[in-house]
Coordinates of C-alpha atoms and ligand atoms in Angstrom, one line a residue:
M915 CA -17.8 -88.0 -3.7
S916 CA -17.4 -85.6 -6.6
K917 CA -21.1 -85.9 -7.6
K918 CA -23.0 -82.9 -8.8
F919 CA -24.8 -80.9 -6.1
I920 CA -28.6 -81.1 -6.5
P921 CA -30.2 -77.9 -5.1
Y922 CA -33.6 -78.1 -3.5
G923 CA -35.0 -75.7 -6.1
R924 CA -33.8 -74.1 -9.2
Q925 CA -35.2 -72.0 -12.1
Y926 CA -35.5 -73.5 -15.5
V927 CA -34.7 -70.9 -18.2
D928 CA -34.4 -71.8 -21.9
K929 CA -33.5 -70.1 -25.2
E930 CA -37.0 -69.0 -25.8
D931 CA -37.1 -67.2 -22.4
I932 CA -33.7 -65.5 -23.2
G933 CA -35.0 -64.5 -26.6
A934 CA -38.1 -62.9 -25.1
V935 CA -36.0 -60.8 -22.7
I936 CA -33.6 -59.7 -25.5
D937 CA -36.5 -58.6 -27.7
V938 CA -37.7 -56.2 -24.9
L939 CA -34.1 -54.9 -24.3
R940 CA -34.1 -53.8 -28.0
S941 CA -37.6 -52.1 -27.7
D942 CA -38.6 -48.7 -26.5
F943 CA -39.8 -49.7 -23.1
L944 CA -37.5 -51.2 -20.5
T945 CA -40.0 -50.6 -17.7
T946 CA -43.8 -50.3 -17.6
G947 CA -44.5 -51.0 -21.3
P948 CA -46.8 -53.4 -23.1
K949 CA -45.4 -56.5 -21.4
V950 CA -46.7 -55.5 -18.0
E951 CA -50.4 -55.7 -19.1
E952 CA -49.8 -58.7 -21.2
F953 CA -48.3 -60.6 -18.3
E954 CA -51.1 -59.5 -16.0
N955 CA -53.7 -60.6 -18.5
A956 CA -52.0 -64.0 -19.0
V957 CA -51.8 -64.7 -15.3
A958 CA -55.4 -63.5 -14.6
S959 CA -56.6 -65.8 -17.4
Y960 CA -54.6 -68.7 -16.2
V961 CA -55.8 -68.6 -12.6
G962 CA -59.3 -67.5 -13.5
S963 CA -59.4 -64.0 -11.9
K964 CA -60.8 -60.8 -13.4
Y965 CA -57.7 -58.7 -12.5
A966 CA -54.0 -59.1 -11.9
V967 CA -51.5 -56.5 -10.7
V968 CA -47.9 -57.3 -11.2
V969 CA -45.2 -55.8 -9.0
S970 CA -41.5 -56.0 -8.2
S971 CA -41.7 -59.0 -5.7
G972 CA -44.0 -61.3 -3.8
T973 CA -43.2 -59.2 -0.8
A974 CA -44.3 -56.0 -2.5
A975 CA -47.5 -57.8 -3.6
L976 CA -48.2 -58.7 0.1
H977 CA -47.6 -55.1 1.1
C978 CA -50.0 -53.9 -1.6
V979 CA -52.6 -56.2 -0.2
M980 CA -52.2 -55.0 3.4
N981 CA -52.5 -51.4 2.1
V982 CA -55.6 -52.0 0.1
L983 CA -57.2 -53.6 3.1
D984 CA -56.3 -50.5 5.2
V985 CA -54.5 -52.5 7.8
G986 CA -53.1 -50.1 10.4
P987 CA -52.1 -49.7 14.0
G988 CA -54.5 -51.5 16.3
D989 CA -55.4 -54.0 13.7
E990 CA -54.7 -57.7 14.0
V991 CA -54.1 -60.0 11.1
I992 CA -54.0 -63.8 11.5
V993 CA -51.1 -65.6 9.9
P994 CA -49.6 -69.1 10.3
P995 CA -46.0 -69.5 11.5
I996 CA -44.9 -72.1 9.0
T997 CA -44.1 -69.7 6.2
F998 CA -41.5 -67.3 4.8
V999 CA -41.1 -64.2 7.0
A1000 CA -42.6 -62.0 4.3
S1001 CA -46.1 -63.4 5.0
A1002 CA -46.0 -61.7 8.4
N1003 CA -43.7 -58.8 7.7
C1004 CA -46.3 -57.2 5.4
I1005 CA -48.6 -56.7 8.4
V1006 CA -45.8 -55.0 10.3
Y1007 CA -45.1 -52.6 7.4
M1008 CA -48.5 -51.2 7.9
G1009 CA -48.2 -51.0 11.7
G1010 CA -50.5 -53.9 12.2
T1011 CA -50.1 -56.9 14.6
P1012 CA -49.5 -60.4 13.3
V1013 CA -51.4 -63.0 15.3
F1014 CA -49.6 -66.3 14.8
T1015 CA -52.1 -69.2 14.6
D1016 CA -51.1 -72.8 14.7
V1017 CA -51.1 -75.3 11.8
Q1018 CA -52.7 -78.7 11.2
E1019 CA -50.2 -81.4 12.1
D1020 CA -50.7 -83.5 8.9
T1021 CA -50.5 -80.7 6.3
L1022 CA -48.7 -77.8 8.1
L1023 CA -51.5 -75.5 6.8
I1024 CA -53.3 -73.0 9.0
N1025 CA -55.9 -74.7 11.2
P1026 CA -59.4 -73.1 10.7
E1027 CA -60.4 -74.1 14.2
A1028 CA -57.4 -72.3 15.6
V1029 CA -58.2 -69.3 13.4
E1030 CA -61.6 -69.0 14.9
N1031 CA -60.2 -69.1 18.4
M1032 CA -57.7 -66.3 17.6
I1033 CA -60.3 -63.9 16.3
S1034 CA -60.8 -60.7 18.4
K1035 CA -62.6 -57.4 18.0
K1036 CA -59.3 -56.1 16.4
T1037 CA -59.0 -58.8 13.7
K1038 CA -59.1 -57.4 10.2
A1039 CA -57.9 -60.2 8.0
I1040 CA -56.7 -63.7 7.7
I1041 CA -53.6 -64.6 5.6
A1042 CA -53.8 -68.3 4.5
V1043 CA -50.5 -69.7 3.2
D1044 CA -50.7 -72.6 0.7
F1045 CA -47.6 -74.2 2.2
A1046 CA -45.5 -76.3 -0.2
G1047 CA -48.2 -75.9 -2.9
H1048 CA -51.1 -77.5 -1.0
P1049 CA -54.2 -75.2 -1.0
C1050 CA -55.6 -74.4 2.5
D1051 CA -59.0 -75.5 3.7
Y1052 CA -60.7 -72.7 1.9
D1053 CA -64.3 -73.9 2.5
S1054 CA -63.8 -73.6 6.2
L1055 CA -61.7 -70.4 6.1
K1056 CA -64.2 -68.6 3.8
K1057 CA -67.1 -69.5 6.2
I1058 CA -65.1 -68.1 9.2
A1059 CA -64.2 -64.9 7.2
E1060 CA -67.8 -64.3 6.3
R1061 CA -69.1 -65.0 9.7
H1062 CA -66.7 -62.5 11.3
N1063 CA -66.7 -60.0 8.4
L1064 CA -62.9 -60.4 7.7
S1065 CA -60.9 -60.3 4.5
L1066 CA -59.4 -63.5 3.4
V1067 CA -56.0 -63.3 1.7
A1068 CA -54.1 -66.2 0.1
D1069 CA -50.4 -66.2 0.1
S1070 CA -50.2 -68.6 -2.8
C1071 CA -46.5 -68.0 -3.5
H1072 CA -46.1 -71.8 -3.4
A1073 CA -49.2 -72.7 -5.2
L1074 CA -49.3 -71.4 -8.8
G1075 CA -51.2 -74.1 -10.7
A1076 CA -52.6 -75.8 -7.6
E1077 CA -56.3 -76.4 -7.4
Y1078 CA -58.9 -76.6 -4.6
R1079 CA -62.1 -78.5 -5.5
G1080 CA -61.3 -77.9 -9.2
Q1081 CA -60.7 -74.2 -8.8
R1082 CA -57.2 -72.7 -9.3
C1083 CA -55.4 -70.9 -6.5
G1084 CA -55.6 -67.2 -7.4
S1085 CA -59.4 -67.2 -7.9
I1086 CA -60.6 -68.6 -4.6
V1087 CA -60.4 -65.7 -2.2
D1088 CA -60.6 -61.9 -2.3
L1089 CA -56.9 -61.3 -2.9
S1090 CA -54.2 -63.9 -3.8
V1091 CA -50.5 -63.4 -4.0
F1092 CA -47.8 -65.1 -6.1
S1093 CA -44.0 -64.7 -6.4
F1094 CA -41.7 -65.0 -9.4
H1095 CA -38.5 -65.5 -7.5
P1096 CA -36.3 -68.0 -9.3
L1097 CA -37.2 -70.8 -6.8
K1098 CA -40.9 -70.5 -7.5
H1099 CA -42.9 -72.2 -10.2
I1100 CA -42.1 -69.6 -12.9
T1101 CA -39.7 -66.8 -12.6
A1102 CA -39.3 -63.2 -13.7
G1103 CA -35.9 -62.8 -11.9
E1104 CA -37.8 -61.1 -9.1
G1105 CA -41.5 -60.3 -9.2
G1106 CA -44.9 -60.8 -7.7
I1107 CA -48.5 -60.5 -8.6
I1108 CA -51.9 -60.1 -6.9
T1109 CA -55.0 -61.6 -8.5
T1110 CA -58.5 -60.4 -7.5
N1111 CA -62.0 -60.0 -8.9
S1112 CA -62.3 -56.5 -7.4
E1113 CA -61.7 -53.7 -9.8
K1114 CA -61.5 -51.2 -6.9
Y1115 CA -58.7 -53.2 -5.3
A1116 CA -56.8 -53.6 -8.6
Q1117 CA -56.9 -49.9 -9.3
R1118 CA -55.7 -48.9 -5.8
M1119 CA -52.9 -51.5 -5.9
R1120 CA -51.8 -50.1 -9.3
R1121 CA -51.6 -46.7 -7.7
F1122 CA -49.7 -48.0 -4.7
R1123 CA -47.1 -49.6 -6.8
N1124 CA -46.4 -46.2 -8.5
H1125 CA -45.9 -43.9 -5.5
G1126 CA -49.6 -43.4 -4.9
I1127 CA -49.9 -41.4 -8.2
S1128 CA -53.4 -41.6 -9.6
A1129 CA -52.7 -41.5 -13.4
D1130 CA -50.1 -43.6 -15.2
H1131 CA -47.7 -42.2 -17.7
V1132 CA -49.4 -43.8 -20.7
K1133 CA -52.7 -42.0 -19.8
R1134 CA -50.9 -38.7 -19.3
A1135 CA -49.2 -39.1 -22.7
E1136 CA -52.5 -39.9 -24.4
Q1137 CA -54.2 -36.9 -22.8
G1138 CA -51.3 -34.7 -23.6
T1139 CA -51.1 -33.4 -20.0
W1140 CA -48.3 -32.9 -17.5
Y1141 CA -50.7 -32.9 -14.5
Y1142 CA -50.9 -35.7 -12.0
E1143 CA -51.9 -36.2 -8.4
M1144 CA -50.3 -38.2 -5.6
V1145 CA -53.3 -39.2 -3.5
E1146 CA -51.7 -41.6 -1.0
L1147 CA -48.3 -42.6 0.1
G1148 CA -47.2 -45.4 -2.2
H1149 CA -43.9 -47.0 -3.3
N1150 CA -41.9 -47.7 -6.4
Y1151 CA -43.0 -51.4 -6.7
R1152 CA -43.0 -51.4 -10.5
I1153 CA -41.6 -54.3 -12.4
T1154 CA -39.6 -54.0 -15.6
D1155 CA -40.9 -54.9 -19.1
F1156 CA -38.1 -57.4 -19.7
Q1157 CA -39.0 -59.2 -16.5
C1158 CA -42.6 -59.4 -17.6
A1159 CA -41.4 -60.8 -21.0
L1160 CA -39.6 -63.5 -19.1
G1161 CA -42.7 -64.2 -17.0
I1162 CA -44.9 -64.5 -20.1
S1163 CA -42.5 -66.9 -21.7
Q1164 CA -42.2 -68.9 -18.5
L1165 CA -46.0 -69.1 -18.0
K1166 CA -46.3 -71.0 -21.3
K1167 CA -44.1 -73.7 -19.8
L1168 CA -45.9 -73.9 -16.5
P1169 CA -48.1 -77.0 -17.4
R1170 CA -44.9 -78.9 -18.2
F1171 CA -43.1 -77.6 -15.1
L1172 CA -46.1 -78.8 -13.0
D1173 CA -46.2 -82.2 -14.6
R1174 CA -42.5 -82.7 -13.9
R1175 CA -42.9 -81.6 -10.2
R1176 CA -45.9 -83.9 -9.8
G1177 CA -44.0 -86.7 -11.4
I1178 CA -41.0 -86.3 -9.0
A1179 CA -43.4 -86.1 -6.0
A1180 CA -45.1 -89.3 -7.1
R1181 CA -41.8 -91.2 -7.2
Y1182 CA -40.8 -89.8 -3.8
D1183 CA -44.2 -90.7 -2.3
E1184 CA -43.9 -94.3 -3.6
S1185 CA -40.4 -94.7 -2.4
F1186 CA -40.8 -93.2 1.0
Q1187 CA -44.1 -94.9 1.9
E1188 CA -42.2 -98.0 3.2
M1189 CA -39.2 -96.1 4.7
S1190 CA -39.5 -96.5 8.4
G1191 CA -38.8 -93.2 10.1
I1192 CA -40.0 -91.0 7.2
E1193 CA -43.5 -89.6 7.3
L1194 CA -45.1 -87.8 4.4
L1195 CA -47.3 -84.8 4.7
A1196 CA -50.9 -85.4 4.0
V1197 CA -52.5 -84.4 0.7
A1198 CA -56.3 -83.8 0.8
E1199 CA -58.3 -85.7 -1.8
H1200 CA -60.0 -82.6 -3.2
V1201 CA -56.8 -80.7 -4.1
T1202 CA -54.3 -80.8 -6.9
H1203 CA -50.9 -80.1 -5.3
A1204 CA -48.4 -77.8 -7.0
Y1205 CA -45.3 -79.1 -5.2
H1206 CA -43.3 -76.0 -4.8
L1207 CA -41.6 -77.9 -2.0
Y1208 CA -41.4 -81.5 -1.1
V1209 CA -41.3 -81.8 2.7
V1210 CA -41.1 -85.0 4.8
R1211 CA -40.9 -85.5 8.6
V1212 CA -38.0 -87.5 10.2
L1213 CA -39.5 -89.4 13.1
K1214 CA -36.7 -89.9 15.6
E1215 CA -38.6 -92.5 17.6
K1216 CA -38.9 -94.7 14.6
C1217 CA -35.5 -94.4 12.9
G1218 CA -33.3 -93.4 15.9
K1219 CA -31.9 -90.4 14.0
E1220 CA -32.2 -86.7 14.6
R1221 CA -33.3 -84.5 11.7
A1222 CA -29.8 -82.8 11.9
Q1223 CA -28.1 -86.1 11.3
I1224 CA -30.2 -86.9 8.2
F1225 CA -29.7 -83.3 7.0
Q1226 CA -25.9 -83.6 7.3
A1227 CA -25.7 -87.0 5.7
L1228 CA -27.7 -85.8 2.7
R1229 CA -25.7 -82.6 2.3
N1230 CA -22.5 -84.8 2.4
A1231 CA -24.0 -86.8 -0.4
G1232 CA -24.5 -83.6 -2.5
I1233 CA -28.2 -83.4 -1.9
G1234 CA -29.3 -79.8 -1.3
V1235 CA -31.8 -80.4 1.5
N1236 CA -33.2 -77.5 3.4
V1237 CA -35.7 -76.7 6.2
H1238 CA -39.0 -74.8 5.5
Y1239 CA -39.5 -73.0 7.8
I1240 CA -38.2 -71.8 11.1
P1241 CA -41.6 -70.8 12.7
V1242 CA -41.8 -67.0 12.1
H1243 CA -42.8 -66.2 15.7
L1244 CA -39.4 -67.6 16.9
H1245 CA -37.3 -65.1 15.0
P1246 CA -35.7 -62.5 17.3
F1247 CA -37.5 -59.6 15.6
Y1248 CA -40.9 -61.0 16.4
R1249 CA -39.9 -62.0 19.9
E1250 CA -38.6 -58.5 20.7
R1251 CA -41.3 -56.5 19.0
F1252 CA -44.4 -58.6 19.8
G1253 CA -43.3 -60.8 22.7
T1254 CA -43.8 -64.0 20.8
G1255 CA -41.8 -67.2 21.5
P1256 CA -41.9 -70.9 22.2
G1257 CA -45.3 -72.2 23.4
L1258 CA -47.4 -69.9 21.1
C1259 CA -47.8 -72.5 18.3
P1260 CA -46.8 -75.8 19.8
I1261 CA -47.7 -78.0 16.7
A1262 CA -45.6 -75.8 14.4
E1263 CA -42.8 -75.7 16.9
N1264 CA -42.7 -79.5 17.3
V1265 CA -43.0 -80.3 13.6
Y1266 CA -40.3 -77.8 12.9
E1267 CA -37.8 -80.1 14.7
E1268 CA -38.7 -82.9 12.2
I1269 CA -39.1 -81.4 8.8
I1270 CA -36.7 -81.6 5.9
T1271 CA -37.2 -80.3 2.4
L1272 CA -35.9 -82.5 -0.5
P1273 CA -35.0 -81.3 -3.9
I1274 CA -37.8 -80.8 -6.4
H1275 CA -37.6 -78.7 -9.6
P1276 CA -38.3 -79.2 -13.3
G1277 CA -34.7 -79.5 -14.3
M1278 CA -34.1 -82.6 -12.2
S1279 CA -33.3 -85.8 -14.1
G1280 CA -34.7 -89.2 -13.2
E1281 CA -31.2 -90.1 -12.1
D1282 CA -31.2 -87.1 -9.7
V1283 CA -34.4 -88.3 -8.2
S1284 CA -33.0 -91.8 -7.7
R1285 CA -29.9 -90.3 -6.0
V1286 CA -32.1 -88.4 -3.5
I1287 CA -34.2 -91.5 -2.8
K1288 CA -31.1 -93.7 -2.3
A1289 CA -29.2 -91.1 -0.2
L1290 CA -32.2 -90.7 2.1
G1291 CA -32.6 -94.5 2.5
E1292 CA -28.9 -94.8 3.3
S1293 CA -28.9 -91.9 5.8
L1294 CA -31.6 -93.7 7.8
Ligands
PLP1363 C1 -41.3 -66.5 -1.8 C2 -42.4 -66.2 -0.8 C3 -42.8 -64.9 -0.5 C4 -42.1 -63.6 -1.0 O1 -41.8 -63.6 -2.4 P1 -40.6 -62.7 -2.9 O2 -40.9 -62.6 -4.4 O3 -39.4 -63.4 -2.7 O4 -40.6 -61.4 -2.3 C5 -43.9 -64.7 0.3 N1 -44.5 -65.7 0.9 C6 -44.1 -67.0 0.6 C7 -44.9 -68.1 1.3 C8 -43.0 -67.2 -0.2 O5 -42.6 -68.5 -0.4

């Protein structure tokens, strides 16, 4: 078995992308130059938001969001456990308390009914995670947020290009976050962005990404002044200009990337429908999925195999399967700091034992897809 290893995700970078980065390396600005604003405008225009604020990672973007909402000690923020740890960590950075709220069994997305049950006097915000690239039930979540006067945040790191009732992720709620890590839809090496329609939020997040300093260096140069004020405690969450050049170049390819991901998902869907022991996640009729991840459930009672056996068989066949995610509230940090643990989100905990992530990325060939389908069939 000397077959090429197929990773579950991988960036797709071409000559054009490389050329765009080199051009910036030859220019005057390595960091915070014209490409930053150009990238922000391109993403805002793509998702349909008024503003976008680009930062050094998706994690930094989530931190900016928690700061702009003034989350602090004593505040609770609702978050699902089936996500990357960063979705919850941002709450803890601010001294807030994450309130892990169970998911819907068929989609693994946060369950609006469960959200309503978890709201208390201390609740400040809800972070919805568009797991795998499937937008959350925003109609229900928005109603709940309005009813209880809460901010609704979308961690849309999986969902660039996804649509909910014809509206792109990034323009649906108050604040949406995307990541440009190499495994996401488009990459800037590292990077993240917040999209919003609030000018006030955008301004404050721009300040937070630059130490909390209220005027940027371009403005100071224009005004011919050395004076600036630091008005809150911020961070250096700036992104470089050459990363933004890569992001701009990648964004042009996003429609093709999405087509390819959707094409692979369609082949998987069709092939797995009849495989006994494999259950697909549900896709709501009114959404357009972005397929950052392709996740299936291995039903032991139907195929007689444990997820671990299927996982090992596929790895042995050179298929880079993975598991997304270990429920966040089961990690030692959360257990120790917040007393979370098994029993808190039973649906997430049970489904976690069954899920497996199969390779999906724009660089996969038709033959690669066939290999995954065949290997999964044989492993059963
Ligand atoms: C990737 C990801 C993040 C963090 O993004 P980084 O750019 O890696 O910091 C946050 N939330 C989710 C759901 C992610 O998948």
